[in-house]
Tab-separated table of C-alpha atoms in Angstrom:
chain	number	residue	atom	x	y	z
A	1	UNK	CA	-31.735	-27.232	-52.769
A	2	UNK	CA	-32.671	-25.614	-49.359
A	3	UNK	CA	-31.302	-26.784	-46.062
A	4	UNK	CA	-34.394	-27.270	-43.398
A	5	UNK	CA	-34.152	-28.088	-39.474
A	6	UNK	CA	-36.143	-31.158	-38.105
A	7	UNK	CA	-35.607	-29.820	-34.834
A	8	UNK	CA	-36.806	-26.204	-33.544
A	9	UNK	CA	-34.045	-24.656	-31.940
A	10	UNK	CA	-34.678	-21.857	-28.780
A	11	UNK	CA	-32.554	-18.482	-29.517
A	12	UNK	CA	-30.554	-19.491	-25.916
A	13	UNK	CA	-29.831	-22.855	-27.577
A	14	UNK	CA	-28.684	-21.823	-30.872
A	15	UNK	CA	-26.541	-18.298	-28.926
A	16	UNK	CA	-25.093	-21.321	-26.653
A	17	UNK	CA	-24.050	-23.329	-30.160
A	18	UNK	CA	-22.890	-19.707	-31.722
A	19	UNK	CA	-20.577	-18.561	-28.943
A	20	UNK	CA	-18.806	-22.608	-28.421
A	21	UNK	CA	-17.476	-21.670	-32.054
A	22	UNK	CA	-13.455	-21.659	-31.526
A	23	UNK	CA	-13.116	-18.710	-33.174
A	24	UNK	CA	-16.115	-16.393	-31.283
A	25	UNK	CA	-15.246	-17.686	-27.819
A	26	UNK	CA	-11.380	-17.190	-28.562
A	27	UNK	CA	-12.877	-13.330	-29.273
A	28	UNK	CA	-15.178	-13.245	-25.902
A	29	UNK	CA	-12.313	-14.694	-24.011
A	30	UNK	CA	-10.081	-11.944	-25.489
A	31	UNK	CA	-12.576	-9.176	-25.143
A	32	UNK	CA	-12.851	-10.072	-21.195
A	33	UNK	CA	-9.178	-10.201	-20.904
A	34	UNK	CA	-8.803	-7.141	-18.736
A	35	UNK	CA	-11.696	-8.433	-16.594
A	36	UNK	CA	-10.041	-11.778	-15.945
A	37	UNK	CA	-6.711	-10.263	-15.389
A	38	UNK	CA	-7.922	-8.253	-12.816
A	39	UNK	CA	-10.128	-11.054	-11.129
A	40	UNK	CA	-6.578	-12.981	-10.970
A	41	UNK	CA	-4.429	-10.504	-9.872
A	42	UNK	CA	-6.601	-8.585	-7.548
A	43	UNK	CA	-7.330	-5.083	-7.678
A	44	UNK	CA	-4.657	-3.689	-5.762
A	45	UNK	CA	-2.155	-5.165	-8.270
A	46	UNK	CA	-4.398	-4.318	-11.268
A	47	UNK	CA	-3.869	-0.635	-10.927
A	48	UNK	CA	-0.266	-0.966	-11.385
A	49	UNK	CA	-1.034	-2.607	-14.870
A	50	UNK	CA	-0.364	0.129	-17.708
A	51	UNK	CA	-0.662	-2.342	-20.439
A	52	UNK	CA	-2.519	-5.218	-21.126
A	53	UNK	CA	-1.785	-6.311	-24.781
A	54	UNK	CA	-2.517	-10.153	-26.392
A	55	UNK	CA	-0.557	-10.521	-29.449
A	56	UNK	CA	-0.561	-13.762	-31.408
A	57	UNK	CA	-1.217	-16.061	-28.169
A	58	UNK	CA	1.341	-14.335	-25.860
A	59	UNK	CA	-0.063	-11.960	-23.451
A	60	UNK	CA	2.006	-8.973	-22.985
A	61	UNK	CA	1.699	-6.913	-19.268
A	62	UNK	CA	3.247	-3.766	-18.496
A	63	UNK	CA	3.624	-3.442	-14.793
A	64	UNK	CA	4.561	-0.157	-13.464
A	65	UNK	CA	5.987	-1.704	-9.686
A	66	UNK	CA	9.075	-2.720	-10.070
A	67	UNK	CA	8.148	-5.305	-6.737
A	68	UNK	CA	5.168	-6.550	-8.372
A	69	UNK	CA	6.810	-7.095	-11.571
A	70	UNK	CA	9.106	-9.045	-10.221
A	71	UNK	CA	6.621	-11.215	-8.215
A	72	UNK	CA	4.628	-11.312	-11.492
A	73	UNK	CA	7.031	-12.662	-13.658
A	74	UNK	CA	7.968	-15.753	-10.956
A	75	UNK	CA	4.221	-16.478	-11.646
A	76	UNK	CA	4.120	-16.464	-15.958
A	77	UNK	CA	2.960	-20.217	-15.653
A	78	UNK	CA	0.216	-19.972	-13.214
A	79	UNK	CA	-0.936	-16.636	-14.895
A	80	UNK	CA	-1.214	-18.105	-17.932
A	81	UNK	CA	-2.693	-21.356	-17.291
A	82	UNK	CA	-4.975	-19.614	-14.805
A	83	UNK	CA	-6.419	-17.305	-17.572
A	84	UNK	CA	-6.361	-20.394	-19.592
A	85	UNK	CA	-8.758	-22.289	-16.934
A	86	UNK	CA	-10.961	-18.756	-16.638
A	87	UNK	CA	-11.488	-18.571	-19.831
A	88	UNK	CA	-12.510	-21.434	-21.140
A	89	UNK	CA	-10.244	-21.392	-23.576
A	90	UNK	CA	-6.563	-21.509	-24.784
A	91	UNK	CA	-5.985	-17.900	-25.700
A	92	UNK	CA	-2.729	-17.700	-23.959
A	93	UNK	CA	0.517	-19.561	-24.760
A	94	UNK	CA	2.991	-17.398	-22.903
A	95	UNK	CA	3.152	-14.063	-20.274
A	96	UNK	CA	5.411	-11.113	-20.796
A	97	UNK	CA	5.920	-8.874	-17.565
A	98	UNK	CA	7.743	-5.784	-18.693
């Protein structure tokens, strides 16, 4: 038995359907990580980020200011729920400033 549409679908439609899929968008959303981070952060405070690393729903950042890591980590929540809002998505749980 073959499956058959009633309805013809436009490529934008069924791309838009494609990328809603938990699992893609979690990927787009993690793929545009670095992009977001920096739109959050600012640039200035972007260049002292050695590592950006997402690991099993907990973002990991490696901040090489020892001011800005501090100011960072007072901020984990509003990171996190920030990137959260950004993306679309729930792809982080937690932020780690080291």
């Amino acid at each position: 038995m073959t499956m058959r549409r009633t309805k013809t679908l436009m490529m934008g439609e069924l791309l838009d359907e494609f990328f809603k899929r938990p699992y893609v968008a979690a990927r787009v959303a993690e793929g545009k990580l670095p992009d977001t981070w920096r739109m959050i952060v600012g640039e200035r405070a972007a260049a002292y980020t050695a590592e950006l690393r997402l690991d099993n729903h907990i973002l990991y950042a490696r901040i090489t200011s020892s001011v800005l890591k501090q100011e960072l980590f007072y901020q984990r929540e509003a990171l996190r729920d920030e990137i959260n809002r950004r993306s679309g998505i729930r792809i982080v749980n937690a932020v780690i400033i080291k």
